[in-house]
Coordinates of C-alpha atoms and ligand atoms in Angstrom, one line a residue:
M1 CA 75.7 75.7 7.0
T2 CA 73.2 78.9 6.2
S3 CA 73.6 81.4 9.2
A4 CA 70.8 83.0 10.4
R5 CA 71.6 86.2 9.0
D6 CA 72.2 84.9 5.5
V7 CA 68.6 83.7 5.9
T8 CA 67.4 87.0 7.1
A9 CA 68.5 88.7 4.1
A10 CA 66.9 86.1 1.7
F11 CA 63.5 86.0 3.2
P12 CA 60.5 87.8 2.8
R13 CA 59.6 89.3 6.5
P14 CA 58.2 86.3 8.5
K15 CA 54.8 86.8 9.5
Q16 CA 54.1 86.2 13.3
S17 CA 50.3 85.6 12.6
L18 CA 51.4 82.6 10.5
G19 CA 53.6 81.0 13.2
Q20 CA 56.8 81.4 10.9
N21 CA 59.8 80.6 12.8
F22 CA 61.8 79.2 10.1
L23 CA 64.4 76.4 10.9
V24 CA 67.6 77.7 10.1
D25 CA 70.0 74.6 11.6
G26 CA 70.9 72.2 9.0
N27 CA 72.1 69.5 11.4
I28 CA 68.6 69.6 12.9
A29 CA 66.9 69.4 9.6
R30 CA 68.9 66.5 8.8
K31 CA 67.9 64.9 12.0
I32 CA 64.0 65.5 11.6
V33 CA 64.5 63.7 8.2
R34 CA 66.5 60.9 9.8
T35 CA 63.9 60.3 12.4
V36 CA 60.9 60.2 9.7
A37 CA 63.3 58.0 7.4
P38 CA 60.9 58.4 4.4
A39 CA 60.8 55.2 2.0
H40 CA 60.5 55.5 -1.8
D41 CA 56.9 54.7 -1.7
D42 CA 55.8 56.9 1.2
V43 CA 53.5 59.6 0.6
V44 CA 55.0 62.7 2.9
V45 CA 52.6 65.4 3.5
E46 CA 54.4 68.4 4.7
I47 CA 52.6 71.0 6.6
G48 CA 53.9 74.7 5.9
P49 CA 57.3 73.8 4.2
G50 CA 57.9 77.5 4.4
R51 CA 61.6 78.2 2.6
G52 CA 61.9 74.1 2.2
A53 CA 64.4 73.6 5.2
I54 CA 63.2 70.2 5.8
T55 CA 61.4 69.7 2.3
G56 CA 64.8 69.4 0.3
L57 CA 66.2 66.9 2.5
L58 CA 63.0 64.8 2.2
A59 CA 62.8 65.2 -1.4
E60 CA 66.2 63.6 -1.5
S61 CA 64.8 60.2 -0.2
G62 CA 62.7 60.2 -3.4
C63 CA 59.4 59.8 -1.6
R64 CA 56.3 61.5 -2.9
L65 CA 55.7 65.0 -1.4
V66 CA 52.4 66.9 -1.0
L67 CA 53.4 70.2 0.2
V68 CA 50.8 72.2 1.8
E69 CA 51.8 76.0 2.3
I70 CA 49.3 78.9 3.2
D71 CA 51.7 81.8 2.3
G72 CA 51.6 82.8 -1.3
R73 CA 54.6 84.4 -0.9
L74 CA 56.7 80.9 -0.8
T75 CA 54.5 78.9 -2.9
G76 CA 56.4 80.0 -6.0
E77 CA 59.7 79.0 -5.1
L78 CA 58.4 75.9 -3.8
K79 CA 57.1 74.9 -6.8
E80 CA 60.3 76.0 -8.9
R81 CA 62.2 73.9 -6.5
F82 CA 60.2 70.8 -5.8
Q83 CA 57.5 70.4 -8.3
P84 CA 59.8 69.3 -11.2
S85 CA 60.4 66.0 -9.0
R86 CA 57.6 64.2 -7.1
A87 CA 56.1 66.7 -5.2
E88 CA 53.0 69.0 -5.6
V89 CA 52.4 72.2 -4.0
I90 CA 49.3 73.0 -2.4
H91 CA 48.8 76.7 -1.9
G92 CA 46.1 76.7 1.2
D93 CA 45.4 75.6 4.6
F94 CA 46.2 72.5 6.1
L95 CA 43.4 72.6 8.3
E96 CA 40.9 72.6 5.1
L97 CA 42.9 69.6 3.3
S98 CA 40.6 66.3 3.0
L99 CA 43.4 63.7 4.2
A100 CA 40.9 61.0 3.2
E101 CA 40.5 62.3 -0.2
L102 CA 44.5 62.5 -0.7
A103 CA 45.0 59.1 0.8
S104 CA 42.3 57.5 -1.5
R105 CA 43.9 59.4 -4.4
F106 CA 47.4 57.8 -3.3
G107 CA 46.0 54.5 -2.6
R108 CA 47.7 54.6 0.6
K109 CA 47.9 56.0 4.4
L110 CA 49.7 59.2 4.5
R111 CA 53.1 60.2 6.6
V112 CA 52.5 64.0 7.8
V113 CA 55.5 65.8 9.0
G114 CA 55.8 69.8 9.8
N115 CA 57.6 72.2 11.6
I116 CA 54.0 73.6 12.5
P117 CA 52.7 77.3 13.7
Y118 CA 52.5 76.6 17.5
H119 CA 49.1 78.1 17.8
L120 CA 47.8 75.8 15.3
T121 CA 49.1 72.6 17.3
S122 CA 45.5 71.7 18.9
P123 CA 43.9 71.9 15.6
I124 CA 46.5 70.1 13.8
L125 CA 46.5 67.1 16.5
F126 CA 42.5 67.0 16.4
K127 CA 42.5 66.8 12.6
M128 CA 45.0 64.0 13.1
F129 CA 42.7 62.1 15.3
E130 CA 39.5 62.9 13.0
E131 CA 41.4 61.5 10.1
Y132 CA 43.5 58.8 11.8
L133 CA 42.5 56.4 9.6
S134 CA 44.2 57.9 6.4
V135 CA 47.5 58.7 8.3
S136 CA 50.1 56.1 9.3
D137 CA 52.0 58.6 11.5
C138 CA 53.2 62.1 12.1
T139 CA 56.3 63.7 13.0
L140 CA 55.5 67.3 14.1
M141 CA 57.9 70.2 15.8
V142 CA 55.7 71.4 18.8
Q143 CA 56.5 73.3 21.9
K144 CA 58.1 71.1 24.4
E145 CA 55.4 71.5 27.1
V146 CA 52.8 70.4 24.7
A147 CA 54.6 67.2 23.8
L148 CA 54.9 66.2 27.3
R149 CA 51.2 66.6 27.9
V150 CA 50.6 64.6 24.7
V151 CA 53.0 61.5 26.0
S152 CA 52.1 61.7 29.7
K153 CA 50.7 59.0 31.5
P154 CA 48.1 59.0 34.4
G155 CA 49.3 60.0 37.9
V156 CA 51.3 63.3 36.6
K157 CA 50.1 66.9 36.4
E158 CA 50.7 67.1 32.6
Y159 CA 48.2 64.1 32.0
G160 CA 45.1 65.5 30.5
I161 CA 42.7 65.9 27.6
P162 CA 45.7 65.5 24.8
S163 CA 47.2 62.7 26.5
V164 CA 43.9 60.8 26.5
M165 CA 42.8 61.5 23.0
T166 CA 46.2 60.8 21.7
A167 CA 46.5 57.3 23.5
L168 CA 43.2 56.5 22.1
H169 CA 44.3 57.0 18.4
G170 CA 47.8 56.4 18.8
E171 CA 51.5 55.9 20.3
P172 CA 53.3 58.9 20.9
D173 CA 57.0 59.5 21.6
I174 CA 59.1 62.5 21.6
A175 CA 62.2 62.0 19.7
F176 CA 64.3 64.8 20.9
D177 CA 64.2 68.7 21.5
I178 CA 65.4 71.7 19.9
S179 CA 66.7 74.9 20.8
P180 CA 65.5 78.1 20.2
N181 CA 68.7 79.1 18.6
C182 CA 68.0 76.8 15.5
F183 CA 65.1 79.2 14.3
F184 CA 64.8 82.7 12.7
P185 CA 63.3 84.3 14.4
K186 CA 64.1 82.7 17.5
P187 CA 60.9 81.4 19.7
K188 CA 60.6 82.3 22.9
V189 CA 60.1 78.3 24.2
T190 CA 62.1 75.1 23.3
S191 CA 60.5 72.6 20.7
S192 CA 60.2 69.0 20.3
I193 CA 60.0 66.7 17.9
L194 CA 56.8 64.7 18.5
R195 CA 56.0 61.3 16.8
I196 CA 52.7 59.8 16.8
R197 CA 52.1 56.2 15.1
M198 CA 48.3 56.2 14.4
K199 CA 46.3 53.0 15.4
D200 CA 44.3 50.9 12.8
G201 CA 41.1 51.2 14.2
L202 CA 39.4 52.5 17.7
P203 CA 38.0 49.8 20.4
G204 CA 34.9 48.1 18.9
D205 CA 31.5 49.6 20.1
L206 CA 32.9 52.7 21.7
D207 CA 30.6 55.8 21.4
L208 CA 33.5 58.4 20.5
P209 CA 31.3 61.5 21.0
L210 CA 30.3 60.0 24.6
F211 CA 34.0 59.2 25.0
C212 CA 35.0 62.9 24.4
A213 CA 32.1 64.2 26.5
V214 CA 33.3 62.2 29.2
V215 CA 37.0 63.1 28.9
R216 CA 36.0 66.7 28.7
A217 CA 33.6 66.6 31.9
T218 CA 36.1 65.2 33.9
F219 CA 39.3 66.8 33.0
G220 CA 37.2 69.9 33.2
K221 CA 36.7 69.8 36.6
R222 CA 40.0 67.9 37.3
R223 CA 40.1 68.4 41.2
K224 CA 36.5 66.8 41.4
T225 CA 36.2 63.1 41.9
L226 CA 34.2 61.6 38.9
R227 CA 31.4 61.2 41.0
N228 CA 30.7 64.7 41.0
S229 CA 32.2 65.7 37.6
L230 CA 30.0 63.2 35.8
Q231 CA 26.7 64.3 37.2
Y232 CA 26.6 66.4 34.0
I233 CA 27.6 65.2 30.6
E234 CA 26.8 67.3 27.2
D235 CA 23.7 66.4 25.8
R236 CA 23.3 63.5 27.7
E237 CA 20.6 63.1 30.7
I238 CA 22.4 61.5 33.6
I239 CA 20.6 59.9 36.0
P240 CA 23.1 59.1 38.7
E241 CA 21.4 56.1 40.2
R242 CA 21.4 54.3 37.1
A243 CA 24.7 55.6 35.8
F244 CA 26.8 55.1 38.8
R245 CA 25.2 51.8 39.9
D246 CA 28.2 49.2 39.3
C247 CA 30.5 51.3 37.8
P248 CA 33.5 49.4 36.7
V249 CA 35.8 52.2 37.8
S250 CA 36.0 53.7 40.9
L251 CA 34.0 56.7 41.1
D252 CA 36.0 58.4 44.2
L253 CA 38.7 58.7 41.7
R254 CA 40.2 62.1 39.9
P255 CA 40.5 61.9 36.1
E256 CA 44.5 62.0 36.6
R257 CA 44.2 58.6 38.0
L258 CA 42.4 56.9 34.7
S259 CA 44.3 55.2 32.1
L260 CA 43.1 54.9 28.7
D261 CA 41.4 51.4 29.5
D262 CA 39.6 53.0 32.7
F263 CA 38.1 55.8 30.4
I264 CA 37.0 53.4 27.7
M265 CA 35.2 51.0 30.5
L266 CA 33.7 54.3 32.0
T267 CA 32.2 55.1 28.6
R268 CA 30.7 51.8 27.8
H269 CA 29.1 51.4 31.1
L270 CA 27.9 55.0 30.8
D271 CA 26.7 54.2 27.6
R272 CA 24.5 51.3 28.5
S273 CA 23.1 53.1 31.5
I274 CA 22.1 56.6 30.3
R275 CA 20.5 56.0 27.0
Ligands
LIG301 N1 59.2 74.3 7.6 C1 59.6 75.6 7.5 C2 60.7 75.5 8.5 O1 60.9 74.5 8.9 O2 61.4 76.4 8.3 C3 58.7 76.5 8.0 C4 58.0 76.4 9.4 S1 57.1 77.6 10.0 C5 57.2 77.3 12.0 C6 55.6 77.2 9.9 C7 55.0 77.3 8.4 O3 53.6 76.8 8.3 C8 55.2 78.7 7.7 O4 55.9 78.6 6.3 C9 53.9 79.2 7.6 O5 53.5 80.0 6.3 C10 52.9 77.8 7.2 N2 51.7 77.8 7.8 C11 51.1 78.6 8.6 N3 49.7 78.3 8.9 C12 49.4 77.2 7.8 C13 48.6 76.6 7.9 N4 47.2 76.8 8.4 N5 48.2 75.8 6.4 C14 49.5 75.5 6.0 N6 50.8 76.1 6.1 C15 50.6 77.1 7.1

């Protein structure tokens, strides 16, 4: 196995601004790729391949690879190493990439994998949700605390906006945790491998912008009951006598008690009563 010291010598100086904590533990890299279990026909998009710690093992499976790396100091080596096989290297920002276009070019849904910069976790998750129809699943290394928030169920303190938005678009689970010692430079936190299998569609007739506004409005004031927090929803005029009449969800609850189905019922009810 490559030691952190060998790797340090060979690396261009890691850029903190790009979230560069490179994986230097070969066993963990193998465990991640076993978790992904890429098939020959899969199109795997890797976010931030860096020096290729995971990429090399993904490539061994023979899957098609799209490697999206923002740091131009690393793309030359990635092209040299991986482009002769079934890989293409894109020098750019993953957040700017159209996954819909990529999926349509390959004629299949994408599998997204990445040891991602921690500061981009929310934007990357929300991109997965926006483009969920082009993605079959994602396997992302994220901060353990974030992974716990994503997989939480109603009734626990970690349950919040990321849990509800993830449950709407997919089925998440945590595969395993990773110690800071497996990276160079060492991050301050423990990481987890978070998997999300994306759904094929959203519940019919759900007004998604209203759903998001309801989730934001209620968790924005998570100590308040729904009756209080729903007095104002972005861009919608609420007339409480109408909106709160015959509501299928108890308005005396706080948002942390509501399941995904409750949020869907609540959104449908508000949609009918506040137009
Ligand atoms: N995959 C490598 C590994 O496991 O060792 C590197 C992981 S490092 C945590 C994050 C990588 O994402 C870096 O290579 C960084 O340059 C790249 N990166 C940062 N922001 C990016 C973005 N917006 N789009 C694509 N890559 C990005």
